[in-house]
Coordinates of C-alpha atoms and ligand atoms in Angstrom, one line a residue:
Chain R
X1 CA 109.3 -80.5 63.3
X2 CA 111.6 -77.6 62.4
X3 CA 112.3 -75.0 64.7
X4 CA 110.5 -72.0 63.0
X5 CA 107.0 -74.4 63.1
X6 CA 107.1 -74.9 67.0
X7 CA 107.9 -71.3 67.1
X8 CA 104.8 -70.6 65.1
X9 CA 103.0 -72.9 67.7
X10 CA 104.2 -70.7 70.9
X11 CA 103.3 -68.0 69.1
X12 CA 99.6 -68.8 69.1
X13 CA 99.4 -70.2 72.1
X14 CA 100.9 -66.9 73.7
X15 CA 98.8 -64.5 71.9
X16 CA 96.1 -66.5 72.8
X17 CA 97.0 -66.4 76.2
X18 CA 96.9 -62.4 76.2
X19 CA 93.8 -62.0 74.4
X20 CA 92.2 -64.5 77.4
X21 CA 93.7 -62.6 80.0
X22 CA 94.4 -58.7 79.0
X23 CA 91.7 -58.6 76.6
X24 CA 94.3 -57.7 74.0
X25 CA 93.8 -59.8 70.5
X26 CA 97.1 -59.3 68.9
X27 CA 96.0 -62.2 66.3
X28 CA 93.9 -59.8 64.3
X29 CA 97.1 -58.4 62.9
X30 CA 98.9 -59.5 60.1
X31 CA 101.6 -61.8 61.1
X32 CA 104.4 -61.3 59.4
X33 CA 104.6 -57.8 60.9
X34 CA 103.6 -59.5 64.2
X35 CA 105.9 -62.1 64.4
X36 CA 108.8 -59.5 63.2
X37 CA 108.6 -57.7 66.2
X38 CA 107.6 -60.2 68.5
X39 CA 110.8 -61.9 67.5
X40 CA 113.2 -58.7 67.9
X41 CA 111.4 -58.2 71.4
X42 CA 112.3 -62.0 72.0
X43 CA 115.9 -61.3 71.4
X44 CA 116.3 -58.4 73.1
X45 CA 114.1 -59.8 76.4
X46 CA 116.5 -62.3 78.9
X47 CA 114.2 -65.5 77.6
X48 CA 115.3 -68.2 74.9
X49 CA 112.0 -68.8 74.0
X50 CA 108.4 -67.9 73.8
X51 CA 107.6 -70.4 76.1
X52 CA 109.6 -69.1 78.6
X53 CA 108.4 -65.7 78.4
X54 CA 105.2 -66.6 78.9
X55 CA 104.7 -67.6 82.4
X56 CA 105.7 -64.3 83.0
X57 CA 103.7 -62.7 80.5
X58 CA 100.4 -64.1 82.2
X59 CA 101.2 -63.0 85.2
X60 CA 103.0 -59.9 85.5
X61 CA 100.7 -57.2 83.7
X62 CA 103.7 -55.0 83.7
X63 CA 105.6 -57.3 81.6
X64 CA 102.6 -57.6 79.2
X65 CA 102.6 -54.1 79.0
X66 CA 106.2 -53.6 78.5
X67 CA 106.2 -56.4 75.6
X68 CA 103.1 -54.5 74.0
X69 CA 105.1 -51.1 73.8
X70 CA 107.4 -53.2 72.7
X71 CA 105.8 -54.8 69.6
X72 CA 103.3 -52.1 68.8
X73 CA 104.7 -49.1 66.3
X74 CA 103.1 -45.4 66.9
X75 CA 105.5 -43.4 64.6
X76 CA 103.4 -40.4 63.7
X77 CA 105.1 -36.9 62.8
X78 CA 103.5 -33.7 62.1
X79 CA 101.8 -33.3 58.5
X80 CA 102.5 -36.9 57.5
X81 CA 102.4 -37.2 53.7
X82 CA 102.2 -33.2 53.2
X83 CA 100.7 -34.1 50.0
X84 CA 97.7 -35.7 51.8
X85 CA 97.8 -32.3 53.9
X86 CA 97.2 -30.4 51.1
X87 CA 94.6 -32.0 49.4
X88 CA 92.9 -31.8 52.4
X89 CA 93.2 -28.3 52.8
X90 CA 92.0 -27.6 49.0
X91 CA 89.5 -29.7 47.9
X92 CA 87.6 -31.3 51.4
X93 CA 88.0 -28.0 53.8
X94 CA 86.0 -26.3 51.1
X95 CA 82.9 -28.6 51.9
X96 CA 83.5 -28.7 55.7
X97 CA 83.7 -25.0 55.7
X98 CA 79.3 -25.1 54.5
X99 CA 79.1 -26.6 58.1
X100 CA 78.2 -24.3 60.8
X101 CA 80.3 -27.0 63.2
X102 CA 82.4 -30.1 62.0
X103 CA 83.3 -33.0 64.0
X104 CA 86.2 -35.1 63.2
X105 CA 87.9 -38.9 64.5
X106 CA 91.0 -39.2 64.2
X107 CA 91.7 -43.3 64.9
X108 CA 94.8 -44.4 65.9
X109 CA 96.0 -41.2 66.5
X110 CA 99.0 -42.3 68.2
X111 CA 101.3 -39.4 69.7
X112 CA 98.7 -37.0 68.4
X113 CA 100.7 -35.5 65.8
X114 CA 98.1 -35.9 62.7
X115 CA 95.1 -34.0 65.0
X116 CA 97.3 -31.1 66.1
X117 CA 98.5 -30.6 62.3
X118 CA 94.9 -30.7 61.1
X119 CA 94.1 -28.5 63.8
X120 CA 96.3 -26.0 62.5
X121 CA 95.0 -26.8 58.9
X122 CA 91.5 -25.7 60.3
X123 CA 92.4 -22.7 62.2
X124 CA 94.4 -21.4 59.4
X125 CA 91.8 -22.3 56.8
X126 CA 89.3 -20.0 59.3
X127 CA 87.5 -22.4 60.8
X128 CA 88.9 -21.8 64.6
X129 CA 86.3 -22.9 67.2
X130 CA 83.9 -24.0 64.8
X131 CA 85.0 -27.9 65.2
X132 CA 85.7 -30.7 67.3
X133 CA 88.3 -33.3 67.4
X134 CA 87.8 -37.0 69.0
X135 CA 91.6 -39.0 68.7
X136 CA 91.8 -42.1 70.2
X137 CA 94.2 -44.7 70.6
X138 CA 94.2 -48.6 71.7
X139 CA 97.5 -47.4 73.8
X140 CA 96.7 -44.9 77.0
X141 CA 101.1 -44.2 77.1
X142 CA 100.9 -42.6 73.4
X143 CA 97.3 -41.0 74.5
X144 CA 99.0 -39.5 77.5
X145 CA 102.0 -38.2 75.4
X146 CA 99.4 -36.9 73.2
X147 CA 97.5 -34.9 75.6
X148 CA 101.0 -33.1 76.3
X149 CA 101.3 -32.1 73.2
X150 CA 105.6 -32.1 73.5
X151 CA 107.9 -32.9 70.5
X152 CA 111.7 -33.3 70.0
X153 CA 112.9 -29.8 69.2
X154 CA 115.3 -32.1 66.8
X155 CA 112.4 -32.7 64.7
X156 CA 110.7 -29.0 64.0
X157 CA 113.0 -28.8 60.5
X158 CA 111.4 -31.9 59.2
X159 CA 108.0 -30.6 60.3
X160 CA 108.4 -27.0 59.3
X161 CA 109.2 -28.5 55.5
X162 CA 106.4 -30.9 56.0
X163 CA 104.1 -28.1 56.7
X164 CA 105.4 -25.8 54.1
X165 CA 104.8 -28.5 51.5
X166 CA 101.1 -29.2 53.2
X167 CA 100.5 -25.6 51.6
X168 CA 101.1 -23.9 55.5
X169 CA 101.7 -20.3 55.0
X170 CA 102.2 -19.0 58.2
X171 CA 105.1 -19.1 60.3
X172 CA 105.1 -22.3 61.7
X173 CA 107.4 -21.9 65.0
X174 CA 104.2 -19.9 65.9
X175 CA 102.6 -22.9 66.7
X176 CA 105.2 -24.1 69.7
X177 CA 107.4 -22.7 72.4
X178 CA 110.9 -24.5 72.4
X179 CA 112.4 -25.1 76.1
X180 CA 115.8 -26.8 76.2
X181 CA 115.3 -29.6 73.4
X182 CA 111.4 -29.8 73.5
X183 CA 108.7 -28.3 71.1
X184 CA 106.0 -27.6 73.5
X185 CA 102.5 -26.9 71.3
X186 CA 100.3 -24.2 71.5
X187 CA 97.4 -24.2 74.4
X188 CA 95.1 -23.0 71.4
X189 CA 96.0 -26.1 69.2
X190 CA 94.9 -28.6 71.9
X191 CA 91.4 -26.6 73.2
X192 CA 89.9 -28.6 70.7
X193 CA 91.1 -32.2 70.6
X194 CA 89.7 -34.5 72.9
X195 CA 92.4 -37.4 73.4
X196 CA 90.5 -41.0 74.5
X197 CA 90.9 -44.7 74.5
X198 CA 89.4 -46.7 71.9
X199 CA 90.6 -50.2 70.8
X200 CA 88.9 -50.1 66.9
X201 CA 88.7 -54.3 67.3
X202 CA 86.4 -54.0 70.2
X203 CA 84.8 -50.7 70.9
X204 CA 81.6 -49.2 69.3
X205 CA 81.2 -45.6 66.3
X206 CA 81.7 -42.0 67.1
X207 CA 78.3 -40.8 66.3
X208 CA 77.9 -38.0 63.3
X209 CA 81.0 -36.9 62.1
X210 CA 82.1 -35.1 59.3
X211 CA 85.5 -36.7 58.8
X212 CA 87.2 -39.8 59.8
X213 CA 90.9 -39.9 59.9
X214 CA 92.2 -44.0 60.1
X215 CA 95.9 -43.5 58.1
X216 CA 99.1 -46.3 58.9
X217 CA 96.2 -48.1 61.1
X218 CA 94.8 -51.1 59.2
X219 CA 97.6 -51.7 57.1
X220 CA 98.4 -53.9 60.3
X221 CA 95.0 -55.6 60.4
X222 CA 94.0 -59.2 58.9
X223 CA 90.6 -58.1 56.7
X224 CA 88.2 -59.6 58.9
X225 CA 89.2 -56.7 61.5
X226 CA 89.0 -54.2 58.6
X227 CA 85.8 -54.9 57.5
X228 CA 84.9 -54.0 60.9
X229 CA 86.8 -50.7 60.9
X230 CA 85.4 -49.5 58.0
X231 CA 81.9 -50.8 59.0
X232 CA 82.2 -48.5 62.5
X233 CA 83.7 -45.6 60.0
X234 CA 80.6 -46.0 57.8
X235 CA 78.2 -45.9 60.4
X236 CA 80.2 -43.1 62.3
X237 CA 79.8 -40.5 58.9
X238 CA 77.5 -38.2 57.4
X239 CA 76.2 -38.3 54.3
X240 CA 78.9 -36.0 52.1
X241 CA 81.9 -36.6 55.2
X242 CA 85.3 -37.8 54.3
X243 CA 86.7 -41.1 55.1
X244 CA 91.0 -40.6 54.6
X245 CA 92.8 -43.7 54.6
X246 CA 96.8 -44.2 54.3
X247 CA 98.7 -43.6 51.2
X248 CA 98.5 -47.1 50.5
X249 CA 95.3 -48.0 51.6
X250 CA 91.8 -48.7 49.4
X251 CA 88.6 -49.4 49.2
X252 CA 88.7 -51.1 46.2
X253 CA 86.9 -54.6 46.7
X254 CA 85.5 -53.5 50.5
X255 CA 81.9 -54.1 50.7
X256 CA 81.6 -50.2 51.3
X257 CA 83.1 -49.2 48.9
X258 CA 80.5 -48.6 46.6
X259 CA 79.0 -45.6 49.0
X260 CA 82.2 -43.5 48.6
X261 CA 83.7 -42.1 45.5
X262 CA 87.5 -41.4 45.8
X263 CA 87.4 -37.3 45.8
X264 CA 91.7 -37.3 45.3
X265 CA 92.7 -40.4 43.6
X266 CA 95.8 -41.1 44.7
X267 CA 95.5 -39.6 48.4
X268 CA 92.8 -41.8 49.9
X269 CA 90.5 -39.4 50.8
X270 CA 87.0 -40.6 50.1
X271 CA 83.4 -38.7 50.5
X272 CA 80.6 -40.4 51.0
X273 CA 77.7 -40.4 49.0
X274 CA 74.3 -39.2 49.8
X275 CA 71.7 -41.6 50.0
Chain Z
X1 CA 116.9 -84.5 41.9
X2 CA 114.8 -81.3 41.0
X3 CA 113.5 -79.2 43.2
X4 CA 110.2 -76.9 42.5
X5 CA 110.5 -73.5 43.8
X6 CA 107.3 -71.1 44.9
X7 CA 108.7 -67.6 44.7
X8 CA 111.4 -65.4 44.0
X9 CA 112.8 -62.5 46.2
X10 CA 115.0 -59.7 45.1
X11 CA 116.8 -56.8 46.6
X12 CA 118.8 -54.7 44.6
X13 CA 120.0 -51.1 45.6
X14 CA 122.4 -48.5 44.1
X15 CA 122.0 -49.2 39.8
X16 CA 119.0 -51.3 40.1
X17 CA 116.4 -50.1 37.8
X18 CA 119.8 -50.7 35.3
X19 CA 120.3 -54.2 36.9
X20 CA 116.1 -55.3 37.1
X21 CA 116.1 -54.3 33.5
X22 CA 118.4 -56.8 32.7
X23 CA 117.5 -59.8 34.9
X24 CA 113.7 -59.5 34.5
X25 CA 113.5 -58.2 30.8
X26 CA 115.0 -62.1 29.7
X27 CA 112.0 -63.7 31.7
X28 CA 109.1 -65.3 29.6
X29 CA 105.3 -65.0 29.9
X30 CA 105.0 -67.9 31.3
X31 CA 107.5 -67.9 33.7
X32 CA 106.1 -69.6 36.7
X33 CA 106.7 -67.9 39.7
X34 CA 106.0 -64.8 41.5
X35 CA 108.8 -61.7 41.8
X36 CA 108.7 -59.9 44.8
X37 CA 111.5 -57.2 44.4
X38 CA 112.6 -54.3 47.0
X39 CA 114.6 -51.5 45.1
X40 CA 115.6 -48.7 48.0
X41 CA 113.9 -46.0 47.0
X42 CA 113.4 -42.2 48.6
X43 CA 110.2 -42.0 50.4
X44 CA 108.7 -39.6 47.5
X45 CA 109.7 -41.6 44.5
X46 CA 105.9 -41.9 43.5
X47 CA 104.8 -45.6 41.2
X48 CA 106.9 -44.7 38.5
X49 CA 109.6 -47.4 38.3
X50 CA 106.6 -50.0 38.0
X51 CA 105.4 -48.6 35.0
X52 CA 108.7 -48.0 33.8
X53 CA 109.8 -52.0 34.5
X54 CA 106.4 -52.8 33.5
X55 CA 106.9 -51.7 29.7
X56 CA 110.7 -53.5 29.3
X57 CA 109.6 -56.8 30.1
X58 CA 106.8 -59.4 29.9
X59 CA 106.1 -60.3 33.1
X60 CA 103.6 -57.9 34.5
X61 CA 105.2 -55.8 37.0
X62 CA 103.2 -53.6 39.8
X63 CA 103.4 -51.6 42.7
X64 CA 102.6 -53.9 45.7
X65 CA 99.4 -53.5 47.5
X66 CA 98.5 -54.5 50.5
X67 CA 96.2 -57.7 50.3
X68 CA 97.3 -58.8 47.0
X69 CA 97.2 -62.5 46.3
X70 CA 100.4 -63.6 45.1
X71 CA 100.6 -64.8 41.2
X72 CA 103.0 -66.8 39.2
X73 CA 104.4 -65.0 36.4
X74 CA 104.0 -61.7 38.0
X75 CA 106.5 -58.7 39.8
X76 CA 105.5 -57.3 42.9
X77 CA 107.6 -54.0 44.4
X78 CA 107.6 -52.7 47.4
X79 CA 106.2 -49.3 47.2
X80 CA 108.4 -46.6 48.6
X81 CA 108.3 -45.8 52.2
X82 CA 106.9 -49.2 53.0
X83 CA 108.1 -52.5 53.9
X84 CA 106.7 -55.5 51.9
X85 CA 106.1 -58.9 54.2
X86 CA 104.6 -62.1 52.9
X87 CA 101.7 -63.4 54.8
X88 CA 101.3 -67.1 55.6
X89 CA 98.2 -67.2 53.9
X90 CA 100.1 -66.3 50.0
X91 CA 99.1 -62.8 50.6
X92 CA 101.7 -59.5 50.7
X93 CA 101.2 -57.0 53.6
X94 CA 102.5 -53.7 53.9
X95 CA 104.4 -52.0 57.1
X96 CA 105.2 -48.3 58.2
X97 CA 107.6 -50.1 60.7
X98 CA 110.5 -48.4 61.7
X99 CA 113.2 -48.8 59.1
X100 CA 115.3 -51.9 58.5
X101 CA 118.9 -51.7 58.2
X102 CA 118.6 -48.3 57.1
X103 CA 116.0 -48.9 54.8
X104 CA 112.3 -48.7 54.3
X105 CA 111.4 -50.7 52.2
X106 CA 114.3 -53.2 53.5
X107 CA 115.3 -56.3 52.0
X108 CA 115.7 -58.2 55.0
X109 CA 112.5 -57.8 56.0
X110 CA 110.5 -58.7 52.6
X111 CA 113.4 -61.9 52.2
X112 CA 113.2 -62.7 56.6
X113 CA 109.2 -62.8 56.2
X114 CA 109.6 -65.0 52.9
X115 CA 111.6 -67.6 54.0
X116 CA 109.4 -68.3 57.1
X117 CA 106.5 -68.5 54.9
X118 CA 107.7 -70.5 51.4
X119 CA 111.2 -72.3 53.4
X120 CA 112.9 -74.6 50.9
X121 CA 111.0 -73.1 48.0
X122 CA 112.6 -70.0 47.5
X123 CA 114.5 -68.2 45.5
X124 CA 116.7 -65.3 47.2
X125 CA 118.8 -63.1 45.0
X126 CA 121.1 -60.2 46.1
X127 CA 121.8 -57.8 43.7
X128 CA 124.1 -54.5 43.3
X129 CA 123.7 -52.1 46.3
X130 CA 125.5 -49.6 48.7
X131 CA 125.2 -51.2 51.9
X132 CA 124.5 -54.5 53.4
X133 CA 120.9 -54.6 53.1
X134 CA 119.9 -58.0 52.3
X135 CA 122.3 -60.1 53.7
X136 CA 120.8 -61.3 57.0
X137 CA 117.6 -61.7 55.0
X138 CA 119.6 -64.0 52.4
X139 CA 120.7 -65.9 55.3
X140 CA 117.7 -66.6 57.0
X141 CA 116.5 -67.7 53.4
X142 CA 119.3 -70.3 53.5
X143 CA 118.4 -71.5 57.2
X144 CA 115.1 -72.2 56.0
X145 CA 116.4 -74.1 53.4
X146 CA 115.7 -71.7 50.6
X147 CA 118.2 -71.5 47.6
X148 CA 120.9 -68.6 47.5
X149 CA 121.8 -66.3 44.3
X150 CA 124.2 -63.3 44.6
X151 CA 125.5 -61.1 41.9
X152 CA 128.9 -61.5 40.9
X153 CA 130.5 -58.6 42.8
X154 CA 132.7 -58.3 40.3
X155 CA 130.4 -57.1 37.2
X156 CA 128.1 -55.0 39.6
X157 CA 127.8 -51.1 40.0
X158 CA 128.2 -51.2 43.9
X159 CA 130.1 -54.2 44.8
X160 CA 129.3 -53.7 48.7
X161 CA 125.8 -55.2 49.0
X162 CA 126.6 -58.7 46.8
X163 CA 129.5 -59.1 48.9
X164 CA 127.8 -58.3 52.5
X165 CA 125.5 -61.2 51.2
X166 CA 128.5 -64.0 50.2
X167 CA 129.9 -63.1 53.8
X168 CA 126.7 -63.7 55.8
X169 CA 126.2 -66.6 54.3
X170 CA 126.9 -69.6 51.9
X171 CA 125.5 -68.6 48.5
X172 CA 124.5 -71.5 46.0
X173 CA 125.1 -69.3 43.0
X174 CA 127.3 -66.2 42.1
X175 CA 126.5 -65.0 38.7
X176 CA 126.5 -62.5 36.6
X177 CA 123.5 -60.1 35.2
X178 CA 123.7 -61.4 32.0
X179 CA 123.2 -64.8 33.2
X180 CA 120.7 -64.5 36.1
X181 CA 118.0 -64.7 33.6
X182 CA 118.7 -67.9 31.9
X183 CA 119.5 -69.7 35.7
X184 CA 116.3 -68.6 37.0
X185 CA 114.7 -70.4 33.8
X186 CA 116.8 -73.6 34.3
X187 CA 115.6 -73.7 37.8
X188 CA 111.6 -72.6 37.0
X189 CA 111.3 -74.2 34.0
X190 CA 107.6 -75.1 33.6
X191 CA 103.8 -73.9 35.6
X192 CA 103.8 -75.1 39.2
X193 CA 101.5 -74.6 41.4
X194 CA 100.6 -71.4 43.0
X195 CA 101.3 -71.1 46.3
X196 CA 98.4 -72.7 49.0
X197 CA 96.0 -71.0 50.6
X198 CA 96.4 -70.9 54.4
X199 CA 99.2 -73.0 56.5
X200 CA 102.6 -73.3 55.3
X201 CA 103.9 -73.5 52.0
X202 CA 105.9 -76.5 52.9
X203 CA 105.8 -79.3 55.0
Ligands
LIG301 C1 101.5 -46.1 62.9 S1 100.4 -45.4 64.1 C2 99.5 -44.3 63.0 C3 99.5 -42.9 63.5 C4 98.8 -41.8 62.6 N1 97.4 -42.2 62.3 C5 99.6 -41.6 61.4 O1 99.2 -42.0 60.3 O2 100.7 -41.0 61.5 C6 99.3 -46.7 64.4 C7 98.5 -46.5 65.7 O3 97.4 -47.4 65.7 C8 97.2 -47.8 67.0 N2 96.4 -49.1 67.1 C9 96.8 -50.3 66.9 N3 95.8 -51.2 67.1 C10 94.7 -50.5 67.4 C11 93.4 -50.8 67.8 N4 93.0 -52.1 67.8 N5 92.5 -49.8 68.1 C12 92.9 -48.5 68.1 N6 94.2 -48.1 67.8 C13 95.1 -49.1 67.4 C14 98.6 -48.0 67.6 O4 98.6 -47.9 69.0 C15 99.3 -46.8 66.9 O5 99.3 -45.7 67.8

């Protein structure tokens, strides 16, 4: 046997060994992505092998949860793909604003940074306290960060830009107060956001929304698990709500596909048909 | 005594669209295997450089989406912004992963993920770049038995990322544009079998 075949057997034998005792089922991702990381984290951690790491890794829940923040990837920034933004803001807001009240998931929200900028989307576009956000995340540490609501001040160029090209008029350092190297956002922004935990392989459909957010999520899931997804998001949205999905994510050839019509072509933002 | 390859990885950086021009434009219809190419790319470049490799050559050349089954006689980029992995069941995935050795999409990630999954039957090929990109992924191409191509530093527009390759590791070939082509033929020469579904590609 070569060595990269009994590391593929370690492999399954420790990721079934989490999902048995943490509940976690890292083998619903794609593996190539998987393995990548699990590797680095291997090199980096004090073991030689898998096999060795996983006594500990059974036992210690702290070390499971240091190796899942370590193999997991929440990179999010503020107005992500300003194009996406954009599109959003011209050609969906329009419907959502014949809604008295809209309510919206954001899944795998990560560090929160997509809700707050459609937040300020929504406030700007005049629809302040006339909707509800629901973000949730399989990870309570980027849920917590979330909740704060605190970026690197190094970071607010890249954002400003991003939310000048998301069609953002205003100023946008209105939105935050810097202190020392921290962008701390605006109390207003986070009044409506409810941060909670969710695992999207396990847990059951926000009831009644208007718009379901799932971008840079699935990418990282085998089908089997996106099937589900997009089942829960189906079942989750109105007639005539918006399903937006990451740059380079479709549903071409997903069974429901055929209920949504792409309203943006090349921005993933789908509506769903009525009846 | 010959050896039949499953796929062919290339990264290529600084002058590439110049360079893929020239090594994939030579290719026939029926060449045999899949192409899966990373050209560093700025996160906005859009899918224009498919269409544009798409109409100078035979072989049908797209944008990489996630899922897609992997076929012989076609060219697979990574789109910009993303890594490209191949899955062990013959499909590509996509990743928002951190980037790679400065790079997103990152040759070492599309030719590390390769090698683990086709092993002796691939094809890595280091073209023309500013950086080093590409040579730990040509090396773990070679320790899984894979077969090594580099551009002759010499001829190329950015010397730096063909030689970062020869240094990681022992290349089998060092050749010129011109003649990348006509190699790849010699070594591909008729249909083979596409790659298996599920397990590894190699035993
Ligand atoms: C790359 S981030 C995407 C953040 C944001 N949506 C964006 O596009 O910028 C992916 C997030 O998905 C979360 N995630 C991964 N598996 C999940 C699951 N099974 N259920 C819910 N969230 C999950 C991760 O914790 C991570 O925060």
């Amino acid at each position: 046997m070569q060595r990269g075949e009994v590391e593929d057997v370690e492999i399954r034998l420790l990721l079934e060994g989490l999902q048995r005792i943490y509940g976690y089922d890292f083998r619903d991702y794609a593996e190539a992505s998987i393995r990548r990381r699990l590797s680095h984290w291997l090199a980096e951690s004090e073991f030689a092998t898998f096999s060795q790491a996983q006594s500990q890794l059974l036992r210690d829940r702290g070390a499971f949860e240091s190796l899942v923040r370590g193999i997991t990837v929440n990179v999010t920034e503020m107005f992500r793909d300003p194009a996406f933004f954009k599109a959003v803001r011209e050609q969906a807001v329009p419907f959502l604003k014949t809604y008295p009240f809209v309510k919206i998931w954001h899944a795998g929200c990560a560090t929160g940074e997509e809700a707050y900028s459609m937040a300020i989307l929504l406030n700007e576009e005049g629809m302040a306290g006339r909707f509800r956000m629901y973000a949730t995340d399989i990870n309570e540490t980027v849920l917590q960060k979330a909740g704060e609501g605190v970026l690197p001040i190094a970071e607010m160029q890249r954002f400003t830009r991003n939310y000048q090209k998301s069609g953002g008029s205003a100023s946008f350092a209105d939105y935050y107060t810097a202190r020392y190297d921290r962008a701390i956002l605006s109390a207003a922004l986070k009044k409506d956001i409810v941060f909670a935990p969710h695992n999207l392989a396990v847990d059951g459909e926000f009831g009644e929304m208007n718009m379901v957010l799932c971008r840079n999520v699935m990418i990282y899931f085998k089908p089997a698990l996106k099937e589900r997804c997009l089942q829960l998001f189906d079942s989750s949205l109105l007639p005539g709500g918006f399903l937006c999905l990451g740059l380079k994510e479709t549903l071409e050839k997903r069974k429901i596909g055929e209920r949504y019509a792409e309203l943006v072509p090349p921005l993933r933002i789908y509506r769903k048909r009525y009846g | 005594m010959a050896r039949s390859f499953q796929a062919v990885v290339i990264g290529v950086s600084t002058g590439g669209v110049q360079a893929l021009k020239k090594l994939l434009g030579p290719l026939p219809a029926d060449f045999p295997l899949p192409v899966l190419v990373v050209q560093h790319i700025g996160p906005d470049a859009g899918s224009g450089l498919a269409r544009l490799l798409d109409e100078c050559c035979v072989l049908r050349v797209k944008e990489a989406d996630e899922q897609d089954a992997i076929l012989p006689g076609t060219v697979y980029l990574a789109p910009p912004n993303y890594h490209l992995l191949v899955e062990q069941d013959g499909c590509l995935s996509l990743s928002a992963d951190p980037h790679v050795s400065f790079a997103r999409p990152s040759v070492d990630v599309l030719f590390e993920s390769a090698a683990a999954v086709f092993g002796p039957r691939l094809i890595g090929i280091v073209l023309t770049g500013a950086n080093s990109d590409g040579s730990r992924g040509l090396q773990s191409v070679k320790q899984h038995g894979g077969l090594a191509i580099v551009q002759d530093p010499a001829g190329a527009e950015a010397r730096q990322m063909p030689q970062a390759a020869m240094a990681a590791t022992s290349v089998d070939h060092v050749v010129d544009l011109d003649g990348m082509a006509a190699l790849l033929r010699k070594l591909a020469p008729g249909r083979t079998a596409a790659p298996p579904k599920g397990g590894r590609a190699y035993d």
